[in-house]
Coordinates of C-alpha atoms in Angstrom, one line a residue:
Chain A
X1 CA 47.9 -13.3 21.7
X2 CA 49.6 -10.8 21.8
X3 CA 51.9 -11.9 19.7
X4 CA 50.2 -12.3 16.8
X5 CA 52.1 -10.7 13.6
X6 CA 50.5 -12.1 10.9
X7 CA 47.1 -13.4 9.5
X8 CA 47.1 -15.1 6.7
X9 CA 43.6 -16.2 4.7
X10 CA 43.0 -18.5 2.5
X11 CA 40.6 -17.0 0.9
X12 CA 39.9 -13.3 -1.3
X13 CA 37.3 -12.4 1.1
X14 CA 37.9 -11.1 4.1
X15 CA 35.0 -10.1 5.6
X16 CA 35.1 -12.1 8.5
X17 CA 38.6 -10.4 10.1
X18 CA 37.9 -7.3 12.0
X19 CA 39.9 -5.2 10.3
X20 CA 40.0 -2.4 12.7
X21 CA 41.2 -4.7 15.5
X22 CA 43.6 -5.9 13.4
X23 CA 45.1 -2.5 12.2
X24 CA 45.1 -1.4 15.6
X25 CA 47.7 -4.3 16.8
X26 CA 49.4 -3.7 13.6
X27 CA 48.8 -7.4 12.5
X28 CA 49.4 -7.7 8.6
X29 CA 47.1 -9.6 6.6
X30 CA 48.0 -11.6 3.3
X31 CA 45.1 -13.1 1.2
X32 CA 44.7 -15.0 -2.3
X33 CA 42.5 -13.1 -5.1
X34 CA 43.3 -13.5 -8.1
X35 CA 44.8 -17.0 -8.3
X36 CA 41.0 -18.1 -7.5
X37 CA 38.7 -16.0 -9.6
X38 CA 38.6 -18.9 -12.6
X39 CA 37.8 -21.4 -10.3
X40 CA 35.3 -19.3 -8.2
X41 CA 33.6 -17.7 -11.8
X42 CA 33.5 -21.1 -13.4
X43 CA 31.5 -22.3 -10.0
X44 CA 29.2 -19.1 -10.6
X45 CA 28.0 -20.4 -14.0
X46 CA 28.0 -24.1 -13.2
X47 CA 25.4 -23.1 -10.3
X48 CA 23.3 -20.8 -12.8
X49 CA 23.5 -23.7 -15.7
X50 CA 22.0 -26.3 -12.7
X51 CA 19.7 -23.9 -11.2
X52 CA 18.0 -23.0 -14.8
X53 CA 18.1 -26.5 -16.4
X54 CA 17.1 -27.7 -13.2
X55 CA 19.8 -30.3 -13.1
X56 CA 19.7 -31.9 -9.6
X57 CA 15.8 -31.9 -9.6
X58 CA 16.6 -34.1 -12.9
X59 CA 19.2 -35.9 -11.9
X60 CA 17.1 -36.7 -8.9
X61 CA 14.2 -37.8 -11.0
X62 CA 16.0 -40.4 -12.8
X63 CA 17.3 -42.0 -9.9
X64 CA 13.4 -42.4 -8.1
X65 CA 11.9 -43.8 -11.1
X66 CA 10.4 -40.2 -11.4
X67 CA 10.9 -40.0 -14.9
X68 CA 8.1 -42.3 -17.1
X69 CA 6.6 -41.1 -19.8
X70 CA 8.0 -38.2 -21.8
X71 CA 5.6 -35.0 -22.0
X72 CA 6.8 -31.9 -24.0
X73 CA 6.8 -29.8 -21.0
X74 CA 8.3 -31.6 -18.4
X75 CA 11.4 -30.7 -16.7
X76 CA 12.0 -27.7 -18.7
X77 CA 14.1 -25.1 -17.6
X78 CA 15.3 -21.5 -18.6
X79 CA 17.7 -20.9 -21.9
X80 CA 20.2 -18.1 -21.7
X81 CA 19.6 -17.5 -25.3
X82 CA 18.4 -13.6 -25.9
X83 CA 18.4 -12.9 -22.1
X84 CA 19.3 -10.2 -19.6
X85 CA 22.2 -11.1 -17.8
X86 CA 22.4 -8.6 -14.3
X87 CA 25.9 -8.8 -12.4
X88 CA 26.1 -7.6 -8.6
X89 CA 29.7 -6.6 -8.1
X90 CA 31.5 -6.4 -11.5
X91 CA 35.0 -7.0 -9.7
X92 CA 37.7 -9.8 -10.9
X93 CA 35.2 -12.9 -10.2
X94 CA 32.0 -10.6 -11.6
X95 CA 34.1 -9.8 -15.1
X96 CA 35.0 -13.6 -15.3
X97 CA 31.6 -14.9 -15.1
X98 CA 30.1 -12.1 -17.5
X99 CA 33.2 -13.3 -20.6
X100 CA 32.4 -17.0 -19.6
X101 CA 28.3 -16.2 -20.3
X102 CA 28.8 -14.2 -23.2
X103 CA 28.9 -16.6 -25.7
X104 CA 25.6 -18.3 -24.6
X105 CA 23.5 -15.4 -26.4
X106 CA 23.1 -13.4 -23.9
X107 CA 21.6 -10.2 -25.5
X108 CA 22.3 -7.9 -22.3
X109 CA 24.4 -7.2 -19.4
X110 CA 23.9 -5.2 -16.6
X111 CA 25.5 -4.3 -13.2
X112 CA 25.5 -2.7 -10.3
X113 CA 27.8 -1.6 -7.4
X114 CA 29.4 1.4 -5.6
X115 CA 30.5 2.8 -8.7
X116 CA 30.5 2.4 -12.4
X117 CA 33.4 0.3 -14.1
X118 CA 33.9 1.7 -17.3
X119 CA 36.8 -0.1 -18.8
X120 CA 36.1 -3.4 -17.4
X121 CA 32.3 -2.6 -18.4
X122 CA 33.4 -2.0 -22.0
X123 CA 34.4 -5.9 -23.0
X124 CA 30.6 -6.8 -22.2
X125 CA 28.6 -3.6 -22.9
X126 CA 27.5 -3.8 -19.9
X127 CA 25.3 -1.1 -18.7
X128 CA 25.5 0.7 -15.0
X129 CA 22.3 0.8 -13.1
X130 CA 20.9 0.9 -9.9
X131 CA 20.1 -2.2 -7.9
X132 CA 16.3 -1.8 -8.1
X133 CA 16.6 -1.7 -12.1
X134 CA 19.2 -4.4 -12.2
X135 CA 16.2 -7.0 -10.4
X136 CA 13.8 -5.7 -12.5
X137 CA 15.3 -6.0 -15.7
X138 CA 17.5 -9.8 -15.6
X139 CA 16.2 -12.7 -16.3
X140 CA 19.2 -14.0 -14.4
X141 CA 21.3 -12.1 -11.3
X142 CA 24.4 -13.2 -10.4
X143 CA 26.1 -11.6 -6.7
X144 CA 29.6 -11.7 -7.0
X145 CA 30.6 -8.6 -4.7
X146 CA 32.3 -8.6 -1.3
X147 CA 30.2 -8.6 1.9
X148 CA 30.6 -4.9 3.7
X149 CA 28.3 -3.1 5.5
X150 CA 26.8 -1.5 2.9
X151 CA 25.8 -5.1 0.8
X152 CA 24.8 -6.8 3.8
X153 CA 21.0 -7.9 3.5
X154 CA 20.5 -6.6 0.0
X155 CA 19.0 -9.1 -1.2
X156 CA 16.0 -8.5 0.3
X157 CA 12.0 -8.3 -0.4
X158 CA 12.1 -5.4 -2.0
X159 CA 14.5 -6.5 -4.3
X160 CA 13.1 -10.0 -4.9
X161 CA 10.1 -8.5 -5.2
X162 CA 11.1 -6.8 -8.1
X163 CA 12.5 -9.4 -10.1
X164 CA 11.1 -11.2 -12.7
X165 CA 8.6 -14.5 -12.3
X166 CA 10.8 -16.3 -14.2
X167 CA 14.2 -15.6 -13.1
X168 CA 17.5 -17.1 -12.0
X169 CA 19.0 -15.8 -8.7
X170 CA 22.7 -17.0 -7.9
X171 CA 24.9 -16.7 -4.8
X172 CA 28.6 -16.8 -5.0
X173 CA 29.7 -14.1 -2.6
X174 CA 28.5 -14.2 1.2
X175 CA 25.0 -15.9 2.7
X176 CA 24.5 -12.4 4.4
X177 CA 24.4 -10.3 1.0
X178 CA 21.2 -12.5 1.2
X179 CA 18.5 -11.8 3.1
X180 CA 17.4 -15.8 3.6
X181 CA 14.3 -15.6 4.6
X182 CA 13.0 -13.2 2.1
X183 CA 14.5 -15.6 -0.3
X184 CA 12.5 -18.5 0.7
X185 CA 9.1 -16.7 0.5
X186 CA 10.3 -15.5 -3.1
X187 CA 11.2 -18.5 -4.1
X188 CA 8.1 -20.3 -2.5
X189 CA 5.7 -18.1 -3.9
X190 CA 6.6 -18.1 -7.4
X191 CA 7.9 -15.1 -7.1
X192 CA 10.9 -16.0 -8.7
X193 CA 11.6 -19.0 -10.4
X194 CA 14.4 -20.6 -9.2
X195 CA 17.7 -19.8 -7.1
X196 CA 21.6 -21.4 -6.7
X197 CA 23.6 -20.5 -3.5
X198 CA 26.7 -21.7 -2.8
X199 CA 27.2 -19.7 0.1
X200 CA 24.5 -19.3 2.9
X201 CA 23.9 -18.4 7.0
X202 CA 25.2 -20.4 8.4
X203 CA 27.5 -23.2 6.3
X204 CA 25.9 -25.6 6.7
X205 CA 22.1 -24.6 7.4
X206 CA 20.6 -25.8 10.2
X207 CA 18.8 -29.4 9.1
X208 CA 15.6 -27.8 9.0
X209 CA 16.0 -25.1 7.5
X210 CA 13.0 -24.1 5.0
X211 CA 15.4 -23.5 1.7
X212 CA 16.8 -27.0 2.1
X213 CA 13.1 -28.4 1.0
X214 CA 13.2 -25.7 -2.1
X215 CA 12.5 -27.8 -4.9
X216 CA 13.7 -24.8 -7.1
X217 CA 16.8 -24.1 -4.8
X218 CA 20.5 -25.4 -5.7
X219 CA 22.4 -25.4 -2.5
X220 CA 26.1 -26.1 -2.9
X221 CA 28.8 -26.4 0.1
X222 CA 30.9 -23.4 -0.7
X223 CA 33.4 -24.7 -3.6
X224 CA 33.5 -21.8 -5.6
X225 CA 37.4 -22.0 -5.4
X226 CA 37.7 -25.5 -4.7
X227 CA 39.5 -27.4 -7.2
X228 CA 43.2 -29.2 -6.7
X229 CA 44.9 -27.1 -9.1
X230 CA 43.8 -23.7 -7.6
X231 CA 43.7 -24.5 -3.6
X232 CA 46.8 -25.6 -3.9
X233 CA 48.1 -22.2 -5.8
X234 CA 46.2 -20.7 -3.0
X235 CA 47.6 -22.9 -0.2
X236 CA 51.1 -22.0 -1.3
X237 CA 50.2 -18.3 -1.8
X238 CA 48.9 -18.4 1.9
X239 CA 52.0 -20.2 3.3
X240 CA 54.4 -17.4 1.4
X241 CA 52.2 -15.0 2.4
X242 CA 52.6 -15.6 5.8
X243 CA 56.4 -16.1 5.7
X244 CA 56.7 -12.9 4.3
X245 CA 54.8 -11.6 6.6
X246 CA 57.0 -13.4 9.8
X247 CA 60.3 -12.0 7.9
X248 CA 58.9 -8.6 7.9
X249 CA 59.2 -8.3 3.9
X250 CA 56.6 -7.6 0.8
X251 CA 54.1 -10.1 0.6
X252 CA 53.1 -11.7 -2.7
X253 CA 49.1 -10.6 -1.7
X254 CA 49.1 -8.5 1.3
X255 CA 45.4 -6.7 2.0
X256 CA 45.6 -2.9 2.6
X257 CA 44.2 -1.7 5.8
Chain B
X1 CA 5.5 -37.0 -32.7
X2 CA 6.7 -36.6 -29.4
X3 CA 9.9 -38.1 -28.3
X4 CA 10.1 -41.4 -30.2
X5 CA 6.4 -42.3 -29.5
X6 CA 4.4 -43.9 -31.2
X7 CA 6.6 -46.2 -32.6
X8 CA 5.9 -46.5 -36.8
X9 CA 6.1 -49.5 -38.3
X10 CA 4.2 -51.4 -41.5
X11 CA 1.1 -51.9 -39.0
X12 CA 0.6 -48.6 -38.3
X13 CA 1.4 -47.3 -41.5
X14 CA -1.2 -50.2 -42.9
X15 CA -4.0 -48.7 -40.2
X16 CA -3.3 -45.0 -41.3
X17 CA -3.8 -45.1 -45.3
X18 CA -4.2 -41.4 -45.2
X19 CA -1.4 -40.6 -43.5
X20 CA 0.6 -37.5 -45.4
X21 CA 2.7 -35.7 -42.9
X22 CA 5.1 -37.2 -39.4
X23 CA 6.3 -34.2 -37.7
X24 CA 9.1 -35.2 -35.3
X25 CA 10.1 -33.3 -32.2
X26 CA 13.5 -32.0 -32.4
X27 CA 16.3 -33.0 -34.6
X28 CA 17.0 -36.6 -34.3
X29 CA 15.3 -39.3 -36.6
X30 CA 17.0 -42.2 -35.6
X31 CA 13.9 -43.8 -34.5
X32 CA 12.3 -43.2 -37.7
X33 CA 12.4 -45.8 -40.5
X34 CA 12.3 -43.3 -43.6
X35 CA 12.7 -45.8 -46.0
X36 CA 9.4 -47.5 -44.8
X37 CA 7.9 -43.9 -44.5
X38 CA 8.5 -43.3 -48.1
X39 CA 7.3 -46.3 -49.1
X40 CA 3.8 -45.1 -48.2
X41 CA 3.9 -42.1 -49.7
X42 CA 4.7 -40.0 -46.2
X43 CA 6.8 -37.0 -46.0
X44 CA 8.7 -36.2 -42.5
X45 CA 9.9 -33.7 -41.0
X46 CA 11.9 -32.3 -37.9
X47 CA 13.1 -29.3 -35.7
X48 CA 16.4 -29.0 -37.5
X49 CA 17.9 -26.3 -35.5
X50 CA 15.9 -24.9 -33.1
X51 CA 16.9 -27.4 -30.2
X52 CA 20.9 -26.3 -31.2
X53 CA 21.3 -23.6 -28.5
X54 CA 19.2 -25.7 -25.3
X55 CA 21.5 -28.8 -26.0
X56 CA 24.8 -26.6 -26.5
X57 CA 23.9 -25.1 -23.2
X58 CA 22.6 -28.6 -21.6
X59 CA 26.3 -30.2 -22.8
X60 CA 28.2 -27.1 -20.9
X61 CA 26.3 -28.1 -17.8
X62 CA 26.7 -31.4 -17.7
X63 CA 30.4 -30.9 -18.6
X64 CA 30.8 -28.1 -15.2
X65 CA 28.2 -30.3 -13.2
X66 CA 30.8 -33.4 -13.4
X67 CA 33.8 -31.4 -13.3
X68 CA 32.7 -29.4 -10.4
X69 CA 30.8 -32.4 -8.7
X70 CA 27.5 -30.0 -8.4
X71 CA 25.1 -32.9 -7.7
X72 CA 26.9 -34.6 -5.1
X73 CA 27.6 -31.0 -3.7
X74 CA 24.3 -30.2 -3.7
X75 CA 23.7 -33.6 -2.0
X76 CA 26.1 -32.9 0.9
X77 CA 24.9 -29.3 1.5
X78 CA 21.1 -30.1 1.5
X79 CA 21.3 -33.3 3.6
X80 CA 20.7 -33.7 7.4
X81 CA 23.6 -36.0 8.3
X82 CA 26.3 -33.0 7.4
X83 CA 27.7 -31.3 10.2
X84 CA 30.4 -29.0 8.4
X85 CA 31.8 -28.9 4.9
X86 CA 34.9 -30.3 4.7
X87 CA 38.0 -28.4 4.0
X88 CA 39.5 -30.9 1.4
X89 CA 36.5 -31.6 -0.7
X90 CA 37.2 -30.8 -4.2
X91 CA 36.8 -31.1 -8.0
X92 CA 38.8 -30.0 -11.1
X93 CA 38.7 -27.3 -13.3
X94 CA 36.6 -27.1 -16.4
X95 CA 39.0 -23.5 -17.6
X96 CA 42.1 -24.4 -19.3
X97 CA 41.2 -27.9 -19.7
X98 CA 41.2 -30.0 -23.4
X99 CA 37.7 -30.6 -24.6
X100 CA 37.2 -32.7 -27.7
X101 CA 33.9 -32.9 -29.1
X102 CA 33.1 -35.9 -31.3
X103 CA 30.4 -34.3 -33.9
X104 CA 31.3 -30.9 -35.1
X105 CA 27.6 -30.6 -36.4
X106 CA 25.5 -27.2 -35.5
X107 CA 24.7 -28.1 -31.8
X108 CA 28.7 -29.3 -31.5
X109 CA 29.9 -26.0 -32.9
X110 CA 27.8 -23.9 -30.2
X111 CA 29.3 -26.0 -27.4
X112 CA 33.1 -24.9 -28.2
X113 CA 31.5 -21.3 -28.5
X114 CA 31.1 -21.7 -25.1
X115 CA 34.0 -23.8 -23.9
X116 CA 36.1 -21.2 -25.5
X117 CA 35.0 -18.6 -23.3
X118 CA 36.4 -21.1 -20.3
X119 CA 39.7 -20.9 -22.4
X120 CA 39.0 -24.7 -23.0
X121 CA 41.5 -26.1 -25.7
X122 CA 39.0 -27.8 -28.3
X123 CA 39.5 -30.3 -30.3
X124 CA 37.1 -31.9 -32.6
X125 CA 36.6 -35.3 -34.6
X126 CA 33.3 -34.8 -37.7
X127 CA 33.1 -36.4 -41.0
X128 CA 34.6 -33.2 -42.5
X129 CA 36.6 -30.7 -41.4
X130 CA 35.1 -27.2 -40.9
X131 CA 35.9 -24.2 -42.4
X132 CA 39.1 -22.7 -41.5
X133 CA 37.2 -19.1 -40.0
X134 CA 35.1 -21.7 -38.1
X135 CA 37.9 -23.2 -36.7
X136 CA 40.0 -19.9 -36.0
X137 CA 36.4 -18.6 -34.6
X138 CA 36.5 -21.0 -31.8
X139 CA 40.2 -21.9 -31.8
X140 CA 39.4 -25.4 -32.4
X141 CA 42.0 -28.7 -33.8
X142 CA 40.5 -31.0 -36.5
X143 CA 41.5 -34.3 -35.2
X144 CA 41.2 -36.5 -38.5
X145 CA 41.5 -39.9 -36.3
X146 CA 39.2 -40.1 -33.3
X147 CA 42.3 -41.5 -31.6
X148 CA 44.4 -38.3 -31.1
X149 CA 41.0 -36.5 -29.7
X150 CA 39.9 -39.5 -27.2
X151 CA 43.9 -39.5 -26.3
X152 CA 44.3 -35.9 -25.5
X153 CA 40.7 -34.6 -24.1
X154 CA 39.9 -34.2 -20.5
X155 CA 36.5 -34.2 -21.4
X156 CA 34.9 -36.0 -24.3
X157 CA 31.6 -34.7 -25.3
X158 CA 29.5 -36.5 -28.0
X159 CA 27.3 -34.7 -30.5
X160 CA 26.9 -37.2 -33.1
X161 CA 23.6 -38.3 -34.8
X162 CA 22.9 -41.8 -34.4
X163 CA 23.3 -43.6 -37.7
X164 CA 24.7 -46.9 -38.3
X165 CA 28.0 -45.5 -38.8
X166 CA 28.1 -43.9 -35.2
X167 CA 26.3 -46.7 -33.5
X168 CA 28.6 -47.7 -30.1
X169 CA 31.4 -45.1 -32.0
X170 CA 32.4 -45.3 -28.1
X171 CA 32.9 -48.8 -26.9
X172 CA 35.8 -50.4 -25.3
X173 CA 38.3 -49.6 -27.4
X174 CA 38.1 -45.9 -27.5
X175 CA 37.3 -45.7 -23.7
X176 CA 40.5 -47.3 -23.2
X177 CA 42.1 -44.8 -25.1
X178 CA 40.5 -41.9 -23.3
X179 CA 42.7 -40.7 -20.2
X180 CA 41.7 -42.0 -16.7
X181 CA 41.0 -38.3 -15.6
X182 CA 38.7 -38.0 -18.4
X183 CA 35.2 -37.4 -18.3
X184 CA 32.4 -38.6 -21.3
X185 CA 29.7 -36.6 -22.1
X186 CA 27.0 -37.8 -23.8
X187 CA 24.3 -35.5 -25.8
X188 CA 23.5 -37.4 -28.9
X189 CA 22.3 -40.5 -27.8
X190 CA 22.1 -43.7 -26.2
X191 CA 23.3 -46.6 -28.9
X192 CA 26.6 -43.9 -29.8
X193 CA 27.8 -45.8 -26.5
X194 CA 28.3 -49.1 -25.6
X195 CA 26.5 -48.9 -22.3
X196 CA 28.4 -52.4 -21.4
X197 CA 32.0 -51.1 -22.1
X198 CA 30.8 -47.9 -20.3
X199 CA 29.8 -49.7 -17.1
X200 CA 32.9 -51.6 -17.2
X201 CA 35.2 -48.6 -17.6
X202 CA 34.0 -46.9 -15.3
X203 CA 34.0 -50.0 -12.7
X204 CA 37.6 -50.1 -13.5
X205 CA 38.4 -46.4 -13.2
X206 CA 39.6 -46.7 -17.6
X207 CA 38.1 -43.2 -17.1
X208 CA 36.7 -40.9 -14.1
X209 CA 33.2 -40.0 -14.7
X210 CA 30.8 -39.7 -17.7
X211 CA 27.4 -36.9 -17.8
X212 CA 24.6 -38.4 -20.0
X213 CA 21.7 -36.6 -21.0
X214 CA 20.7 -39.6 -23.3
X215 CA 21.0 -43.6 -22.7
X216 CA 19.5 -47.1 -24.0
X217 CA 16.8 -47.4 -23.2
X218 CA 15.2 -44.1 -21.4
X219 CA 14.4 -44.2 -18.5
X220 CA 17.1 -46.8 -17.5
X221 CA 15.6 -50.1 -16.0
X222 CA 15.7 -49.2 -12.1
X223 CA 18.6 -51.6 -10.9
X224 CA 20.7 -50.3 -13.9
X225 CA 24.5 -50.0 -12.5
X226 CA 24.9 -46.9 -14.4
X227 CA 22.0 -44.9 -11.7
X228 CA 23.7 -46.5 -8.7
X229 CA 27.5 -44.9 -9.4
X230 CA 28.9 -41.5 -8.0
X231 CA 30.7 -40.3 -10.7
X232 CA 27.8 -40.7 -13.2
X233 CA 25.7 -37.8 -13.6
X234 CA 22.6 -38.7 -15.8
X235 CA 18.9 -36.6 -16.7
X236 CA 16.2 -37.5 -18.5
X237 CA 17.0 -36.3 -22.2
X238 CA 16.0 -32.2 -21.4
X239 CA 18.3 -31.1 -24.0
X240 CA 15.6 -28.9 -25.7
X241 CA 13.9 -28.5 -22.2
X242 CA 13.1 -24.9 -22.1
X243 CA 9.5 -23.6 -22.4
X244 CA 10.3 -21.5 -24.9
X245 CA 12.1 -24.1 -27.1
X246 CA 9.4 -26.4 -26.6
X247 CA 7.0 -24.2 -27.7
X248 CA 8.7 -23.0 -31.4
X249 CA 8.8 -26.6 -31.7
X250 CA 5.5 -27.3 -31.3
X251 CA 4.6 -24.4 -33.7
X252 CA 7.0 -25.7 -36.2
X253 CA 5.8 -28.8 -36.5
X254 CA 2.1 -27.6 -36.8
X255 CA 3.9 -25.7 -39.3
X256 CA 5.0 -28.2 -41.4
X257 CA 2.2 -30.2 -41.0
X258 CA -0.5 -28.3 -42.6
X259 CA 1.8 -27.1 -45.4
X260 CA 2.0 -31.2 -46.0
X261 CA -1.7 -31.0 -45.6
X262 CA -2.1 -28.5 -47.9
X263 CA 0.2 -30.1 -50.4
X264 CA 2.8 -27.8 -50.3
X265 CA 6.5 -27.5 -49.7
X266 CA 6.9 -28.6 -46.3
X267 CA 9.5 -26.5 -44.2
X268 CA 12.3 -28.9 -42.3
X269 CA 11.7 -31.6 -44.5
X270 CA 13.8 -34.4 -44.0
X271 CA 14.5 -35.9 -47.6

């Protein structure tokens, strides 16, 4: 309606907002960066570990009785020791992810994005590379970038085709960054080993979606920031953003339009 | 031998008079009667170090999966009856929480190294205190009494070996000392925990959740209560389950056997 003055989103992502229209109407936007960085980075690592060590699959075998006699190569996954980790989008969340992965024995960090970020990368000795090289050299790929026209559909057939057969792909950014059909084909054909997705298009996926049928795809219900502590903080921040906007005051976290 | 089969007893050893070496997979040797083997002149070797990293990784995976409700979340996301994702479906953060490591050996220490990157506060209980440099490298605080660790930890992770001293180390008393919001993670051996006491503690909400890579027995009988609890994650003893590590284990075991048969000093001999 014409009386709308403020939009306060409970997220750091703003891809769901039509910013041109909002700016035209002089509407202010508040969002919740920083406060959800740790929870989301932690969830990204949790998802990576669950995918590369096949946790849901293994837990299901325990319940279903599939775990009978023990065989040396049964339920084997991939270790992080001596691996190369590629981070797409070395922003706040990407850096927090790298920080958490470092002591797992990662040998090398690669990252890609719109441009190099030497100060952020220094902590991990991370090397800025083109997307293609990141795909080719990484054992683990984590997507932690924003959804923009540039990143939409970025992880597609060409991308997955370059990845290693033993690699694991994790997306905790936005579903639309990934071409889901191409991801399905890559997983089903063994072009990549496994995937972990906290975000999809749509959410939830329709019940007959092929990704749901894959044993090597761990899907979560968009819970990146879903902890009691973080959501409380986000809620308070979002409320304060809104109130400040309505009062015509500076917001704790305003999105620059 | 892989896992703990075949069972090595007097009968088996009598039927194998020429047996010189037993190479046992992994680091645990609780399933072996060392005195019995020694009395038959049989040497034993294990894989003491190669399993540490993958097992520590799995310990972290279980802690994170439990805290953030990953298995439950995955089930919801792929379930045909899910129509939308509820906004108030929440877990708890590992970052900044307190981790109590019971058994700060090679595996326990690697867990501490990983947990530090999540800004966890780390307490540990061990037979002996670690060197100051080792403690400060991971910011770990020694708890001489296990009670202190249990009372303060949000996550209690067991990484001890199984010995007569550690059998049922975590029983009713210990579980009651833990916070009602705490989670028990076991990557050691099922028998380190009084499993019946654990079931009761979980049912009565004495502790919040458990994540177990090991149980007793393995696998659990199909009707076991632990298999039905929403707040329990059980994995089928996959601590060292990566192809890379399993291959190295096989190579190490082969090497130990060949040395034993040649009458040479045995690498990784258990004395």
